[in-house]
Amino acid sequence: MPRIAYAGGTIVVLFLLVAVLGDSVAPYPAELTDYGQILAQPSLRHPMGTDHLGRDLLSRLMAGTRTTLGLGLLVAVLSSALALAIGALCGFAGGWLDASLMRLVDALLALPGFLLAVCFLGLFGGGVFQLVLYLVLIGWAQLARIVRNEVAVARNLDFITANTAAGYSTARNLFRHVLPAVLPSVLVLLMNTLVGDIFAIVSLSFLGLGISPQIPEWGTTLFDARSFFLASPWLFAFPSALIGALTLGLHLLADGLREHLDKKRFLFAVEEINLLAGTASACGSETA
Amino acid sequence: MGYRLVNSLLTLVLVSFVSFAAVEFAPGDPAEMLLGGASKELSAEALARVRAAHGLNQPMWKRYVGWLKLVAGGNLGVSLRTNRNVTAEFAARIPVTSAVAFGALSLATLAGLSLGVFAVIYEGRAVDHAIRAVVVACHSVPAFLIGLLLIYLCSFKLGWLPLYGVGGGSGLVLPVLTLGGIMGLSLARVVRNALLEAVHEEYFLAALGKGLSYPQAVLRHGLRNSLTLVVSYLGMRFAGLLGGVVLIESVFSLPGMGSYILEAILGRDYPVIQAYMLFFCAVVLAANLLADLLVRGIDPRAAVAGIH
């Protein structure tokens, strides 16, 4: 396993730990206001300073890690699961079902997903459930396309043909042999999707859409900071640094894993994965 | 090409239906909204009158077809907040947005091509590594945060540019720089990787053999072959760019389409949101078609490869 994968993995695990432990290790409760310490500069008492209500920024961001990373993971896992189901169906079944679902994927891929999410949140109102729903709905298509191609390659491998000749059922071939074979690719893609999903969540709550500003979340912290960031630059410097660190960790982990799995020949549609994952990590994610 | 055109048109029809149905199922009674919002004082009779006057009592499909006819004629509806025609409101807001979007596209193309060529000519040396490091750094946070940083540095600390608004054009510099710069940097990586593949091709070796210097060969023979990739990459990223414009306009308080949709959402201005969805999807689909056409213009082989 390449060293960058371990480096990235360490960063990601640290963030996961903060997300899980969150408020129990934070120096202050996330909601605690201290009107004597409004917009205080970073100091020993408040390592990242305080916001316009005198809330400790470090504690707020630690609590926010759970929301941002947790929701990002939820969106990434749900869209990967949907993509896996539809991709596997299309890749394995082929025929008119494949053709028509892939046309739908084409249509979704051609549309401005982020703008659609903005419009839907505007029409039906914000909320955690809606946010997750819209992000999954606009996010699954790209993954499904790749999963489908992976499955289409995997199902024509010799050992699957041998299985069929040996009388294995379609379901057994699909669930026991083809799907496990494409899981490594899905894992790599999931990590790259996660970065895009986190960016989308942060961006939407920065616009005041999606998550209610009362909930501690990296984007809502930035939303709160909008009116004060010129005089109190730490209010956007620290959240940005956290987002940057997590993104870096995820990209390193994804790159390392991709390299490792590719070397072991665990990835089939390598070109496509490289195109998506490679441009995502070398060039950043598609979202905003 | 015909296939792509049909596909885009079908997608547009799908979008028109979704945006119509979305408003249909969105919370709130349109008749009440037309009368100034839900209140107990609205009599059933008044509501019925408004419904009849606006054709709201007709079945959904009839209203959908009627709406499509209006849209096809260039009438996008009437804003609930201002009572003005949405088409006219769009027309007032589009110049700023298109200035930002096209500025960013041009900057991205220029920066992407030149930095990409630089990175290839100096492959493996400091310039190449520096470009890669900046690319990774710029893409580790959402673009709007870079915008905030630029406002803080260039407008607040140094006082070079206006803090918000268009400011006679100078206010557009930072938004264009943010979006175009970031897109240009990723394009530079794409161009670099494409050129590095090209330099191993036989035609490239032949060009070197004829006595061209390495930079000359990259510029004359390598670059032309990577142009198709540039165009299709920009086409692919165009939708994301428009998403970025919403954020960047909000950060820089620019009076464009991005801030318009946020105002419309705050004011629950459904017709505007509906028109906005349809309009931007149409723009993105058209841009993708244009990118396809350009690719075919640059590289005739693409036309053959594109047939499914």
PDB file of N, CA, C and O in Angstrom, chain B residues 193-255:
ATOM      1  N   ASN B 193      -1.331  16.490 -19.093  1.00  0.00           N
ATOM      2  CA  ASN B 193      -1.372  15.039 -19.237  1.00  0.00           C
ATOM      3  C   ASN B 193      -1.604  14.624 -20.689  1.00  0.00           C
ATOM      4  O   ASN B 193      -1.016  13.649 -21.163  1.00  0.00           O
ATOM      5  N   ALA B 194      -2.448  15.387 -21.392  1.00  0.00           N
ATOM      6  CA  ALA B 194      -2.705  15.057 -22.794  1.00  0.00           C
ATOM      7  C   ALA B 194      -1.440  15.255 -23.616  1.00  0.00           C
ATOM      8  O   ALA B 194      -1.098  14.428 -24.474  1.00  0.00           O
ATOM      9  N   LEU B 195      -0.723  16.361 -23.360  1.00  0.00           N
ATOM     10  CA  LEU B 195       0.497  16.639 -24.128  1.00  0.00           C
ATOM     11  C   LEU B 195       1.565  15.591 -23.829  1.00  0.00           C
ATOM     12  O   LEU B 195       2.295  15.175 -24.729  1.00  0.00           O
ATOM     13  N   LEU B 196       1.639  15.170 -22.582  1.00  0.00           N
ATOM     14  CA  LEU B 196       2.655  14.165 -22.243  1.00  0.00           C
ATOM     15  C   LEU B 196       2.388  12.852 -22.962  1.00  0.00           C
ATOM     16  O   LEU B 196       3.311  12.087 -23.250  1.00  0.00           O
ATOM     17  N   GLU B 197       1.100  12.587 -23.246  1.00  0.00           N
ATOM     18  CA  GLU B 197       0.807  11.399 -24.055  1.00  0.00           C
ATOM     19  C   GLU B 197       1.196  11.638 -25.500  1.00  0.00           C
ATOM     20  O   GLU B 197       1.727  10.763 -26.171  1.00  0.00           O
ATOM     21  N   ALA B 198       0.930  12.865 -25.972  1.00  0.00           N
ATOM     22  CA  ALA B 198       1.193  13.180 -27.375  1.00  0.00           C
ATOM     23  C   ALA B 198       2.682  13.102 -27.696  1.00  0.00           C
ATOM     24  O   ALA B 198       3.052  12.702 -28.800  1.00  0.00           O
ATOM     25  N   VAL B 199       3.546  13.485 -26.746  1.00  0.00           N
ATOM     26  CA  VAL B 199       4.970  13.529 -27.086  1.00  0.00           C
ATOM     27  C   VAL B 199       5.546  12.146 -27.343  1.00  0.00           C
ATOM     28  O   VAL B 199       6.664  12.026 -27.829  1.00  0.00           O
ATOM     29  N   HIS B 200       4.788  11.103 -27.019  1.00  0.00           N
ATOM     30  CA  HIS B 200       5.292   9.758 -27.319  1.00  0.00           C
ATOM     31  C   HIS B 200       4.750   9.222 -28.635  1.00  0.00           C
ATOM     32  O   HIS B 200       5.094   8.127 -29.052  1.00  0.00           O
ATOM     33  N   GLU B 201       3.877  10.014 -29.289  1.00  0.00           N
ATOM     34  CA  GLU B 201       3.314   9.559 -30.563  1.00  0.00           C
ATOM     35  C   GLU B 201       4.360   9.672 -31.678  1.00  0.00           C
ATOM     36  O   GLU B 201       5.286  10.483 -31.594  1.00  0.00           O
ATOM     37  N   GLU B 202       4.111   8.888 -32.725  1.00  0.00           N
ATOM     38  CA  GLU B 202       5.099   8.873 -33.805  1.00  0.00           C
ATOM     39  C   GLU B 202       5.182  10.199 -34.541  1.00  0.00           C
ATOM     40  O   GLU B 202       6.253  10.648 -34.918  1.00  0.00           O
ATOM     41  N   TYR B 203       3.985  10.850 -34.740  1.00  0.00           N
ATOM     42  CA  TYR B 203       4.025  12.112 -35.486  1.00  0.00           C
ATOM     43  C   TYR B 203       4.865  13.137 -34.743  1.00  0.00           C
ATOM     44  O   TYR B 203       5.504  14.003 -35.328  1.00  0.00           O
ATOM     45  N   PHE B 204       4.868  13.024 -33.410  1.00  0.00           N
ATOM     46  CA  PHE B 204       5.635  13.975 -32.609  1.00  0.00           C
ATOM     47  C   PHE B 204       7.136  13.713 -32.774  1.00  0.00           C
ATOM     48  O   PHE B 204       7.930  14.633 -32.957  1.00  0.00           O
ATOM     49  N   LEU B 205       7.488  12.429 -32.737  1.00  0.00           N
ATOM     50  CA  LEU B 205       8.895  12.072 -32.926  1.00  0.00           C
ATOM     51  C   LEU B 205       9.357  12.499 -34.319  1.00  0.00           C
ATOM     52  O   LEU B 205      10.471  12.993 -34.494  1.00  0.00           O
ATOM     53  N   ALA B 206       8.446  12.355 -35.301  1.00  0.00           N
ATOM     54  CA  ALA B 206       8.789  12.759 -36.664  1.00  0.00           C
ATOM     55  C   ALA B 206       9.068  14.259 -36.713  1.00  0.00           C
ATOM     56  O   ALA B 206      10.019  14.708 -37.360  1.00  0.00           O
ATOM     57  N   ALA B 207       8.229  15.037 -35.992  1.00  0.00           N
ATOM     58  CA  ALA B 207       8.421  16.484 -35.970  1.00  0.00           C
ATOM     59  C   ALA B 207       9.775  16.828 -35.351  1.00  0.00           C
ATOM     60  O   ALA B 207      10.496  17.692 -35.851  1.00  0.00           O
ATOM     61  N   LEU B 208      10.115  16.123 -34.274  1.00  0.00           N
ATOM     62  CA  LEU B 208      11.426  16.360 -33.656  1.00  0.00           C
ATOM     63  C   LEU B 208      12.534  15.970 -34.628  1.00  0.00           C
ATOM     64  O   LEU B 208      13.548  16.662 -34.749  1.00  0.00           O
ATOM     65  N   GLY B 209      12.301  14.861 -35.339  1.00  0.00           N
ATOM     66  CA  GLY B 209      13.304  14.365 -36.285  1.00  0.00           C
ATOM     67  C   GLY B 209      13.552  15.351 -37.415  1.00  0.00           C
ATOM     68  O   GLY B 209      14.659  15.450 -37.937  1.00  0.00           O
ATOM     69  N   LYS B 210      12.473  16.105 -37.790  1.00  0.00           N
ATOM     70  CA  LYS B 210      12.637  17.084 -38.858  1.00  0.00           C
ATOM     71  C   LYS B 210      13.434  18.295 -38.390  1.00  0.00           C
ATOM     72  O   LYS B 210      13.707  19.205 -39.157  1.00  0.00           O
ATOM     73  N   GLY B 211      13.723  18.342 -37.102  1.00  0.00           N
ATOM     74  CA  GLY B 211      14.578  19.410 -36.601  1.00  0.00           C
ATOM     75  C   GLY B 211      13.869  20.479 -35.793  1.00  0.00           C
ATOM     76  O   GLY B 211      14.453  21.484 -35.434  1.00  0.00           O
ATOM     77  N   LEU B 212      12.550  20.286 -35.503  1.00  0.00           N
ATOM     78  CA  LEU B 212      11.877  21.252 -34.637  1.00  0.00           C
ATOM     79  C   LEU B 212      12.430  21.109 -33.217  1.00  0.00           C
ATOM     80  O   LEU B 212      12.772  20.004 -32.794  1.00  0.00           O
ATOM     81  N   SER B 213      12.484  22.235 -32.511  1.00  0.00           N
ATOM     82  CA  SER B 213      12.898  22.138 -31.110  1.00  0.00           C
ATOM     83  C   SER B 213      11.727  21.557 -30.323  1.00  0.00           C
ATOM     84  O   SER B 213      10.582  21.574 -30.783  1.00  0.00           O
ATOM     85  N   TYR B 214      12.000  21.078 -29.116  1.00  0.00           N
ATOM     86  CA  TYR B 214      10.942  20.451 -28.315  1.00  0.00           C
ATOM     87  C   TYR B 214       9.766  21.402 -28.074  1.00  0.00           C
ATOM     88  O   TYR B 214       8.617  21.044 -28.336  1.00  0.00           O
ATOM     89  N   PRO B 215      10.033  22.658 -27.597  1.00  0.00           N
ATOM     90  CA  PRO B 215       8.911  23.590 -27.406  1.00  0.00           C
ATOM     91  C   PRO B 215       8.143  23.841 -28.702  1.00  0.00           C
ATOM     92  O   PRO B 215       6.904  23.882 -28.703  1.00  0.00           O
ATOM     93  N   GLN B 216       8.856  23.979 -29.819  1.00  0.00           N
ATOM     94  CA  GLN B 216       8.171  24.209 -31.107  1.00  0.00           C
ATOM     95  C   GLN B 216       7.254  23.041 -31.443  1.00  0.00           C
ATOM     96  O   GLN B 216       6.112  23.227 -31.861  1.00  0.00           O
ATOM     97  N   ALA B 217       7.781  21.841 -31.252  1.00  0.00           N
ATOM     98  CA  ALA B 217       6.993  20.654 -31.585  1.00  0.00           C
ATOM     99  C   ALA B 217       5.768  20.560 -30.689  1.00  0.00           C
ATOM    100  O   ALA B 217       4.673  20.213 -31.144  1.00  0.00           O
ATOM    101  N   VAL B 218       5.922  20.916 -29.403  1.00  0.00           N
ATOM    102  CA  VAL B 218       4.785  20.890 -28.488  1.00  0.00           C
ATOM    103  C   VAL B 218       3.719  21.876 -28.955  1.00  0.00           C
ATOM    104  O   VAL B 218       2.532  21.555 -29.038  1.00  0.00           O
ATOM    105  N   LEU B 219       4.168  23.096 -29.311  1.00  0.00           N
ATOM    106  CA  LEU B 219       3.215  24.138 -29.689  1.00  0.00           C
ATOM    107  C   LEU B 219       2.525  23.823 -31.010  1.00  0.00           C
ATOM    108  O   LEU B 219       1.323  24.024 -31.157  1.00  0.00           O
ATOM    109  N   ARG B 220       3.289  23.328 -32.006  1.00  0.00           N
ATOM    110  CA  ARG B 220       2.709  23.170 -33.338  1.00  0.00           C
ATOM    111  C   ARG B 220       1.968  21.850 -33.509  1.00  0.00           C
ATOM    112  O   ARG B 220       0.966  21.799 -34.187  1.00  0.00           O
ATOM    113  N   HIS B 221       2.491  20.794 -32.922  1.00  0.00           N
ATOM    114  CA  HIS B 221       1.899  19.481 -33.195  1.00  0.00           C
ATOM    115  C   HIS B 221       1.177  18.881 -32.004  1.00  0.00           C
ATOM    116  O   HIS B 221       0.126  18.278 -32.146  1.00  0.00           O
ATOM    117  N   GLY B 222       1.762  19.053 -30.827  1.00  0.00           N
ATOM    118  CA  GLY B 222       1.118  18.474 -29.647  1.00  0.00           C
ATOM    119  C   GLY B 222      -0.174  19.200 -29.307  1.00  0.00           C
ATOM    120  O   GLY B 222      -1.219  18.586 -29.112  1.00  0.00           O
ATOM    121  N   LEU B 223      -0.099  20.530 -29.310  1.00  0.00           N
ATOM    122  CA  LEU B 223      -1.202  21.342 -28.811  1.00  0.00           C
ATOM    123  C   LEU B 223      -2.481  21.147 -29.619  1.00  0.00           C
ATOM    124  O   LEU B 223      -3.559  21.012 -29.067  1.00  0.00           O
ATOM    125  N   ARG B 224      -2.320  21.123 -30.949  1.00  0.00           N
ATOM    126  CA  ARG B 224      -3.496  21.000 -31.799  1.00  0.00           C
ATOM    127  C   ARG B 224      -4.271  19.729 -31.456  1.00  0.00           C
ATOM    128  O   ARG B 224      -5.486  19.706 -31.442  1.00  0.00           O
ATOM    129  N   ASN B 225      -3.528  18.678 -31.152  1.00  0.00           N
ATOM    130  CA  ASN B 225      -4.191  17.419 -30.841  1.00  0.00           C
ATOM    131  C   ASN B 225      -4.838  17.412 -29.466  1.00  0.00           C
ATOM    132  O   ASN B 225      -5.713  16.597 -29.193  1.00  0.00           O
ATOM    133  N   SER B 226      -4.387  18.317 -28.572  1.00  0.00           N
ATOM    134  CA  SER B 226      -5.012  18.317 -27.254  1.00  0.00           C
ATOM    135  C   SER B 226      -6.173  19.314 -27.199  1.00  0.00           C
ATOM    136  O   SER B 226      -6.876  19.384 -26.199  1.00  0.00           O
ATOM    137  N   LEU B 227      -6.373  20.080 -28.291  1.00  0.00           N
ATOM    138  CA  LEU B 227      -7.446  21.088 -28.280  1.00  0.00           C
ATOM    139  C   LEU B 227      -8.822  20.465 -28.089  1.00  0.00           C
ATOM    140  O   LEU B 227      -9.675  21.025 -27.391  1.00  0.00           O
ATOM    141  N   THR B 228      -9.050  19.302 -28.704  1.00  0.00           N
ATOM    142  CA  THR B 228     -10.358  18.666 -28.556  1.00  0.00           C
ATOM    143  C   THR B 228     -10.639  18.371 -27.095  1.00  0.00           C
ATOM    144  O   THR B 228     -11.746  18.568 -26.604  1.00  0.00           O
ATOM    145  N   LEU B 229      -9.591  17.956 -26.402  1.00  0.00           N
ATOM    146  CA  LEU B 229      -9.745  17.637 -24.986  1.00  0.00           C
ATOM    147  C   LEU B 229     -10.098  18.894 -24.195  1.00  0.00           C
ATOM    148  O   LEU B 229     -10.940  18.871 -23.303  1.00  0.00           O
ATOM    149  N   VAL B 230      -9.445  20.002 -24.562  1.00  0.00           N
ATOM    150  CA  VAL B 230      -9.723  21.275 -23.885  1.00  0.00           C
ATOM    151  C   VAL B 230     -11.195  21.643 -24.047  1.00  0.00           C
ATOM    152  O   VAL B 230     -11.885  21.958 -23.076  1.00  0.00           O
ATOM    153  N   VAL B 231     -11.676  21.553 -25.300  1.00  0.00           N
ATOM    154  CA  VAL B 231     -13.064  21.942 -25.552  1.00  0.00           C
ATOM    155  C   VAL B 231     -14.030  21.021 -24.820  1.00  0.00           C
ATOM    156  O   VAL B 231     -14.974  21.474 -24.162  1.00  0.00           O
ATOM    157  N   SER B 232     -13.781  19.704 -24.882  1.00  0.00           N
ATOM    158  CA  SER B 232     -14.756  18.828 -24.227  1.00  0.00           C
ATOM    159  C   SER B 232     -14.662  18.965 -22.711  1.00  0.00           C
ATOM    160  O   SER B 232     -15.671  18.854 -22.015  1.00  0.00           O
ATOM    161  N   TYR B 233     -13.469  19.264 -22.200  1.00  0.00           N
ATOM    162  CA  TYR B 233     -13.347  19.480 -20.754  1.00  0.00           C
ATOM    163  C   TYR B 233     -14.118  20.724 -20.334  1.00  0.00           C
ATOM    164  O   TYR B 233     -14.879  20.686 -19.354  1.00  0.00           O
ATOM    165  N   LEU B 234     -13.955  21.820 -21.089  1.00  0.00           N
ATOM    166  CA  LEU B 234     -14.674  23.050 -20.747  1.00  0.00           C
ATOM    167  C   LEU B 234     -16.181  22.829 -20.844  1.00  0.00           C
ATOM    168  O   LEU B 234     -16.945  23.322 -20.021  1.00  0.00           O
ATOM    169  N   GLY B 235     -16.601  22.061 -21.862  1.00  0.00           N
ATOM    170  CA  GLY B 235     -18.028  21.763 -22.009  1.00  0.00           C
ATOM    171  C   GLY B 235     -18.548  20.986 -20.813  1.00  0.00           C
ATOM    172  O   GLY B 235     -19.616  21.277 -20.273  1.00  0.00           O
ATOM    173  N   MET B 236     -17.734  20.030 -20.369  1.00  0.00           N
ATOM    174  CA  MET B 236     -18.129  19.197 -19.244  1.00  0.00           C
ATOM    175  C   MET B 236     -18.225  20.017 -17.955  1.00  0.00           C
ATOM    176  O   MET B 236     -19.083  19.784 -17.113  1.00  0.00           O
ATOM    177  N   ARG B 237     -17.326  20.971 -17.805  1.00  0.00           N
ATOM    178  CA  ARG B 237     -17.284  21.744 -16.565  1.00  0.00           C
ATOM    179  C   ARG B 237     -18.240  22.934 -16.582  1.00  0.00           C
ATOM    180  O   ARG B 237     -18.356  23.645 -15.579  1.00  0.00           O
ATOM    181  N   PHE B 238     -18.891  23.191 -17.729  1.00  0.00           N
ATOM    182  CA  PHE B 238     -19.692  24.403 -17.854  1.00  0.00           C
ATOM    183  C   PHE B 238     -20.831  24.443 -16.833  1.00  0.00           C
ATOM    184  O   PHE B 238     -21.088  25.473 -16.211  1.00  0.00           O
ATOM    185  N   ALA B 239     -21.487  23.303 -16.641  1.00  0.00           N
ATOM    186  CA  ALA B 239     -22.585  23.250 -15.673  1.00  0.00           C
ATOM    187  C   ALA B 239     -22.071  23.589 -14.274  1.00  0.00           C
ATOM    188  O   ALA B 239     -22.707  24.352 -13.535  1.00  0.00           O
ATOM    189  N   GLY B 240     -20.906  23.043 -13.930  1.00  0.00           N
ATOM    190  CA  GLY B 240     -20.317  23.329 -12.625  1.00  0.00           C
ATOM    191  C   GLY B 240     -19.953  24.799 -12.494  1.00  0.00           C
ATOM    192  O   GLY B 240     -20.107  25.398 -11.434  1.00  0.00           O
ATOM    193  N   LEU B 241     -19.510  25.374 -13.608  1.00  0.00           N
ATOM    194  CA  LEU B 241     -19.150  26.800 -13.601  1.00  0.00           C
ATOM    195  C   LEU B 241     -20.370  27.649 -13.256  1.00  0.00           C
ATOM    196  O   LEU B 241     -20.292  28.568 -12.441  1.00  0.00           O
ATOM    197  N   LEU B 242     -21.523  27.310 -13.869  1.00  0.00           N
ATOM    198  CA  LEU B 242     -22.734  28.091 -13.589  1.00  0.00           C
ATOM    199  C   LEU B 242     -23.152  27.935 -12.131  1.00  0.00           C
ATOM    200  O   LEU B 242     -23.645  28.880 -11.520  1.00  0.00           O
ATOM    201  N   GLY B 243     -22.933  26.739 -11.568  1.00  0.00           N
ATOM    202  CA  GLY B 243     -23.198  26.556 -10.144  1.00  0.00           C
ATOM    203  C   GLY B 243     -22.273  27.435  -9.316  1.00  0.00           C
ATOM    204  O   GLY B 243     -22.693  28.065  -8.343  1.00  0.00           O
ATOM    205  N   GLY B 244     -21.014  27.504  -9.743  1.00  0.00           N
ATOM    206  CA  GLY B 244     -20.050  28.342  -9.046  1.00  0.00           C
ATOM    207  C   GLY B 244     -20.416  29.809  -9.134  1.00  0.00           C
ATOM    208  O   GLY B 244     -20.170  30.580  -8.206  1.00  0.00           O
ATOM    209  N   VAL B 245     -21.048  30.207 -10.263  1.00  0.00           N
ATOM    210  CA  VAL B 245     -21.412  31.614 -10.443  1.00  0.00           C
ATOM    211  C   VAL B 245     -22.425  32.053  -9.379  1.00  0.00           C
ATOM    212  O   VAL B 245     -22.335  33.155  -8.858  1.00  0.00           O
ATOM    213  N   VAL B 246     -23.379  31.159  -9.043  1.00  0.00           N
ATOM    214  CA  VAL B 246     -24.355  31.502  -8.000  1.00  0.00           C
ATOM    215  C   VAL B 246     -23.628  31.868  -6.715  1.00  0.00           C
ATOM    216  O   VAL B 246     -23.893  32.895  -6.081  1.00  0.00           O
ATOM    217  N   LEU B 247     -22.668  31.009  -6.329  1.00  0.00           N
ATOM    218  CA  LEU B 247     -21.935  31.239  -5.086  1.00  0.00           C
ATOM    219  C   LEU B 247     -21.082  32.494  -5.167  1.00  0.00           C
ATOM    220  O   LEU B 247     -21.066  33.313  -4.253  1.00  0.00           O
ATOM    221  N   ILE B 248     -20.398  32.656  -6.290  1.00  0.00           N
ATOM    222  CA  ILE B 248     -19.465  33.763  -6.391  1.00  0.00           C
ATOM    223  C   ILE B 248     -20.218  35.092  -6.452  1.00  0.00           C
ATOM    224  O   ILE B 248     -19.786  36.092  -5.892  1.00  0.00           O
ATOM    225  N   GLU B 249     -21.377  35.101  -7.128  1.00  0.00           N
ATOM    226  CA  GLU B 249     -22.165  36.340  -7.170  1.00  0.00           C
ATOM    227  C   GLU B 249     -22.652  36.706  -5.787  1.00  0.00           C
ATOM    228  O   GLU B 249     -22.724  37.872  -5.427  1.00  0.00           O
ATOM    229  N   SER B 250     -23.001  35.666  -5.015  1.00  0.00           N
ATOM    230  CA  SER B 250     -23.468  35.942  -3.661  1.00  0.00           C
ATOM    231  C   SER B 250     -22.310  36.470  -2.805  1.00  0.00           C
ATOM    232  O   SER B 250     -22.481  37.422  -2.045  1.00  0.00           O
ATOM    233  N   VAL B 251     -21.118  35.889  -2.962  1.00  0.00           N
ATOM    234  CA  VAL B 251     -19.958  36.339  -2.186  1.00  0.00           C
ATOM    235  C   VAL B 251     -19.590  37.783  -2.527  1.00  0.00           C
ATOM    236  O   VAL B 251     -19.297  38.591  -1.655  1.00  0.00           O
ATOM    237  N   PHE B 252     -19.618  38.106  -3.828  1.00  0.00           N
ATOM    238  CA  PHE B 252     -19.193  39.434  -4.264  1.00  0.00           C
ATOM    239  C   PHE B 252     -20.363  40.408  -4.406  1.00  0.00           C
ATOM    240  O   PHE B 252     -20.179  41.501  -4.925  1.00  0.00           O
ATOM    241  N   SER B 253     -21.548  40.019  -3.971  1.00  0.00           N
ATOM    242  CA  SER B 253     -22.761  40.851  -4.071  1.00  0.00           C
ATOM    243  C   SER B 253     -22.920  41.436  -5.469  1.00  0.00           C
ATOM    244  O   SER B 253     -23.068  42.636  -5.638  1.00  0.00           O
ATOM    245  N   LEU B 254     -22.867  40.594  -6.487  1.00  0.00           N
ATOM    246  CA  LEU B 254     -23.072  41.058  -7.855  1.00  0.00           C
ATOM    247  C   LEU B 254     -24.542  40.888  -8.232  1.00  0.00           C
ATOM    248  O   LEU B 254     -25.144  39.870  -7.891  1.00  0.00           O
ATOM    249  N   PRO B 255     -25.119  41.869  -8.922  1.00  0.00           N
ATOM    250  CA  PRO B 255     -26.544  41.781  -9.255  1.00  0.00           C
ATOM    251  C   PRO B 255     -26.795  40.934 -10.498  1.00  0.00           C
ATOM    252  O   PRO B 255     -27.336  41.413 -11.487  1.00  0.00           O
TER     253      PRO B 255
END
